[in-house]
GROMACS .gro file of C-alpha atoms in nm:
model
  214
    1MET     CA    1  10.813   8.439   6.549
    2CYS     CA    2  10.830   8.176   6.821
    3GLY     CA    3  10.767   8.440   7.089
    4ASP     CA    4  10.469   8.580   6.898
    5ALA     CA    5  10.321   8.234   6.859
    6ARG     CA    6  10.357   8.162   7.230
    7LEU     CA    7  10.203   8.500   7.318
    8VAL     CA    8   9.900   8.423   7.102
    9SER     CA    9   9.883   8.077   7.257
   10GLY     CA   10   9.891   8.221   7.610
   11TRP     CA   11   9.608   8.464   7.541
   12ALA     CA   12   9.409   8.184   7.374
   13ILE     CA   13   9.429   7.977   7.692
   14ILE     CA   14   9.301   8.266   7.906
   15ASN     CA   15   9.009   8.341   7.674
   16GLU     CA   16   8.923   7.978   7.597
   17ARG     CA   17   8.581   7.983   7.764
   18GLU     CA   18   8.463   8.289   7.568
   19ALA     CA   19   8.600   8.165   7.236
   20ALA     CA   20   8.486   7.803   7.257
   21PRO     CA   21   8.209   7.731   7.006
   22GLU     CA   22   8.061   7.459   7.226
   23PRO     CA   23   8.072   7.373   7.597
   24THR     CA   24   8.391   7.169   7.605
   25PRO     CA   25   8.576   7.124   7.935
   26VAL     CA   26   8.820   7.400   8.026
   27SER     CA   27   9.170   7.279   7.950
   28ILE     CA   28   9.383   7.173   8.242
   29GLU     CA   29   9.639   7.435   8.134
   30ARG     CA   30   9.387   7.719   8.154
   31ALA     CA   31   9.255   7.591   8.487
   32ALA     CA   32   9.610   7.590   8.621
   33LEU     CA   33   9.670   7.947   8.498
   34LEU     CA   34   9.351   8.060   8.670
   35GLY     CA   35   9.446   7.881   8.991
   36ILE     CA   36   9.154   7.636   8.979
   37VAL     CA   37   9.258   7.304   9.130
   38PRO     CA   38   9.074   6.975   9.196
   39ALA     CA   39   8.934   6.912   9.541
   40PRO     CA   40   9.170   6.698   9.751
   41VAL     CA   41   9.058   6.338   9.785
   42GLY     CA   42   9.071   6.355  10.164
   43ARG     CA   43   8.834   6.650  10.182
   44ARG     CA   44   8.601   6.492   9.924
   45SER     CA   45   8.584   6.184  10.144
   46ALA     CA   46   8.526   6.390  10.457
   47ALA     CA   47   8.245   6.582  10.285
   48ALA     CA   48   8.078   6.255  10.183
   49VAL     CA   49   8.097   6.125  10.541
   50ILE     CA   50   7.949   6.448  10.678
   51ASP     CA   51   7.665   6.432  10.424
   52VAL     CA   52   7.575   6.072  10.502
   53ILE     CA   53   7.570   6.105  10.884
   54PRO     CA   54   7.229   6.283  10.902
   55ALA     CA   55   7.080   6.027  10.662
   56ILE     CA   56   7.203   5.743  10.884
   57LEU     CA   57   7.054   5.912  11.191
   58PHE     CA   58   6.719   5.969  11.019
   59ALA     CA   59   6.707   5.606  10.904
   60ALA     CA   60   6.828   5.455  11.233
   61PRO     CA   61   6.480   5.393  11.382
   62LEU     CA   62   6.353   5.213  11.071
   63PRO     CA   63   6.481   4.862  11.159
   64PHE     CA   64   6.271   4.883  11.477
   65ALA     CA   65   5.975   5.074  11.333
   66VAL     CA   66   5.917   4.872  11.014
   67PRO     CA   67   5.831   4.543  11.193
   68ALA     CA   68   5.584   4.738  11.408
   69LEU     CA   69   5.448   4.902  11.093
   70LEU     CA   70   5.391   4.562  10.932
   71ALA     CA   71   5.218   4.448  11.250
   72GLY     CA   72   4.983   4.745  11.223
   73GLU     CA   73   5.104   4.919  11.538
   74LEU     CA   74   5.045   5.294  11.542
   75TRP     CA   75   5.387   5.391  11.672
   76GLY     CA   76   5.553   5.194  11.395
   77ILE     CA   77   5.343   5.373  11.133
   78LEU     CA   78   5.421   5.716  11.279
   79VAL     CA   79   5.794   5.659  11.326
   80SER     CA   80   5.834   5.507  10.979
   81ALA     CA   81   5.647   5.798  10.820
   82ILE     CA   82   5.857   6.054  11.007
   83CYS     CA   83   6.180   5.882  10.905
   84VAL     CA   84   6.080   5.869  10.538
   85VAL     CA   85   5.973   6.234  10.536
   86LEU     CA   86   6.299   6.343  10.699
   87LEU     CA   87   6.504   6.141  10.450
   88VAL     CA   88   6.316   6.280  10.149
   89VAL     CA   89   6.336   6.641  10.271
   90TYR     CA   90   6.704   6.607  10.355
   91GLY     CA   91   6.779   6.452  10.017
   92LEU     CA   92   6.592   6.726   9.829
   93ILE     CA   93   6.770   7.000  10.025
   94GLN     CA   94   7.108   6.843   9.953
   95LEU     CA   95   7.037   6.791   9.581
   96THR     CA   96   6.896   7.140   9.536
   97SER     CA   97   7.190   7.300   9.714
   98ASN     CA   98   7.442   7.092   9.518
   99GLY     CA   99   7.270   7.175   9.190
  100ARG     CA  100   7.220   7.548   9.248
  101ARG     CA  101   7.526   7.635   9.457
  102GLY     CA  102   7.756   7.340   9.395
  103GLN     CA  103   7.765   7.257   9.765
  104THR     CA  104   7.607   7.015  10.009
  105PHE     CA  105   7.647   7.058  10.385
  106GLY     CA  106   7.962   6.848  10.376
  107LYS     CA  107   8.110   7.027  10.076
  108GLN     CA  108   8.046   7.364  10.239
  109MET     CA  109   8.223   7.255  10.557
  110MET     CA  110   8.517   7.114  10.359
  111ARG     CA  111   8.533   7.419  10.127
  112ILE     CA  112   8.488   7.234   9.800
  113ARG     CA  113   8.237   7.295   9.522
  114THR     CA  114   8.080   7.098   9.235
  115ILE     CA  115   8.095   7.286   8.904
  116ASP     CA  116   8.052   7.227   8.532
  117PRO     CA  117   8.405   7.180   8.388
  118ALA     CA  118   8.306   7.375   8.075
  119THR     CA  119   8.114   7.674   8.214
  120LEU     CA  120   8.269   7.674   8.564
  121LYS     CA  121   7.915   7.722   8.701
  122PRO     CA  122   7.699   7.493   8.922
  123ILE     CA  123   7.559   7.191   8.740
  124GLY     CA  124   7.187   7.227   8.818
  125PHE     CA  125   6.940   6.997   8.995
  126GLY     CA  126   6.904   6.740   8.715
  127ARG     CA  127   7.272   6.661   8.685
  128ALA     CA  128   7.317   6.669   9.063
  129LEU     CA  129   7.038   6.409   9.083
  130LEU     CA  130   7.203   6.196   8.812
  131ARG     CA  131   7.534   6.210   8.995
  132ALA     CA  132   7.374   6.100   9.322
  133LEU     CA  133   7.172   5.823   9.154
  134LEU     CA  134   7.484   5.675   8.995
  135VAL     CA  135   7.653   5.655   9.334
  136ALA     CA  136   7.338   5.499   9.482
  137LEU     CA  137   7.307   5.247   9.196
  138SER     CA  138   7.666   5.137   9.249
  139GLY     CA  139   7.534   4.989   9.575
  140ILE     CA  140   7.377   4.707   9.369
  141VAL     CA  141   7.711   4.541   9.434
  142PRO     CA  142   7.733   4.593   9.812
  143VAL     CA  143   8.045   4.760   9.951
  144VAL     CA  144   8.258   4.693   9.642
  145GLY     CA  145   8.039   4.893   9.403
  146PRO     CA  146   8.031   5.218   9.604
  147ALA     CA  147   8.398   5.177   9.697
  148VAL     CA  148   8.504   5.148   9.332
  149MET     CA  149   8.278   5.435   9.227
  150LEU     CA  150   8.403   5.668   9.500
  151CYS     CA  151   8.766   5.572   9.435
  152SER     CA  152   8.738   5.624   9.058
  153PRO     CA  153   8.868   5.986   9.080
  154LEU     CA  154   9.208   5.841   9.172
  155TRP     CA  155   9.264   5.707   8.819
  156ASP     CA  156   9.111   5.993   8.621
  157ALA     CA  157   9.297   6.018   8.288
  158GLU     CA  158   9.233   6.394   8.276
  159GLN     CA  159   9.415   6.440   8.610
  160ARG     CA  160   9.120   6.641   8.747
  161ARG     CA  161   9.017   6.374   9.000
  162ARG     CA  162   8.680   6.332   8.829
  163GLY     CA  163   8.508   6.003   8.909
  164TRP     CA  164   8.288   5.800   8.674
  165HIS     CA  165   7.982   5.969   8.824
  166ASP     CA  166   8.145   6.309   8.762
  167HIS     CA  167   8.208   6.228   8.396
  168ALA     CA  168   7.851   6.104   8.348
  169ALA     CA  169   7.703   6.415   8.513
  170ARG     CA  170   7.962   6.650   8.359
  171SER     CA  171   8.077   6.773   8.698
  172TRP     CA  172   8.407   6.863   8.862
  173LEU     CA  173   8.485   6.908   9.232
  174ILE     CA  174   8.723   7.197   9.298
  175ASP     CA  175   8.911   7.334   9.598
  176LEU     CA  176   8.772   7.670   9.715
  177ASP     CA  177   9.091   7.743   9.910
  178ALA     CA  178   9.246   7.812   9.569
  179VAL     CA  179   8.998   7.999   9.343
  180ASP     CA  180   8.617   8.000   9.342
  181PRO     CA  181   8.505   8.059   8.980
  182THR     CA  182   8.145   8.119   9.092
  183ASP     CA  183   8.257   8.430   9.284
  184PRO     CA  184   8.267   8.709   9.019
  185VAL     CA  185   8.512   8.928   9.209
  186ALA     CA  186   8.752   8.645   9.295
  187PHE     CA  187   8.731   8.501   8.944
  188GLU     CA  188   8.805   8.834   8.773
  189ALA     CA  189   9.105   8.879   9.002
  190ALA     CA  190   9.221   8.528   8.907
  191ARG     CA  191   9.181   8.610   8.538
  192GLY     CA  192   9.391   8.923   8.585
  193ARG     CA  193   9.668   8.732   8.760
  194ALA     CA  194   9.654   8.464   8.491
  195ARG     CA  195   9.695   8.721   8.215
  196VAL     CA  196  10.001   8.866   8.388
  197ARG     CA  197  10.155   8.520   8.437
  198SER     CA  198  10.086   8.430   8.075
  199VAL     CA  199  10.249   8.745   7.940
  200VAL     CA  200  10.552   8.708   8.168
  201LEU     CA  201  10.601   8.346   8.061
  202ASP     CA  202  10.562   8.430   7.693
  203VAL     CA  203  10.801   8.726   7.711
  204ALA     CA  204  11.056   8.513   7.893
  205ALA     CA  205  11.022   8.241   7.630
  206ALA     CA  206  11.071   8.499   7.353
  207GLN     CA  207  11.411   8.607   7.484
  208PRO     CA  208  11.697   8.483   7.263
  209ALA     CA  209  11.895   8.197   7.404
  210ALA     CA  210  12.237   8.278   7.545
  211PRO     CA  211  12.516   8.202   7.298
  212ALA     CA  212  12.713   7.889   7.364
  213PRO     CA  213  13.057   7.951   7.514
  214ALA     CA  214  13.338   7.949   7.263
   0.00000   0.00000   0.00000
């Protein structure tokens, strides 16, 4: 009976997404069986640095151009306008890519992806925007606010390395060097391997314990 119960439990973990009546996060056990693992903190940080470098470069002329703009000088107006346009276009490209594909430029280079922890699909533009806004708003408290927000994955109670902004936007950063659930072929292969592992573990658990030595 114990073996049968564990076998049913193992299959339930594998088929959790299909059977769930509402979009609840995939259990950490099922994610582990499928080979889905959180993105390493170091690569998350590197991706964030890569993403912010172009924004810094686009904004670099503004401290010089804005005073000229306020003075009514033509070059100040032109440079300020160009900087703002570049920043807006870059931000929209990043948000759209993160929402539709789960990747910004930095995430793509670091091989990590933002997904919905329930559907294992990209989170969409709206939630990508919310996630970015929360990080930006943490800057109300200079230095400390962004630092705490970006370090919040380190004390995630779910052990998925999800930060406060991830919980609010219902997002999860995963390591693509393990399994990419947005790749149908790779994900089906992962499901197949997970089923085999589950059955092997359940069969092993169903074996009678060795009798104690006399």
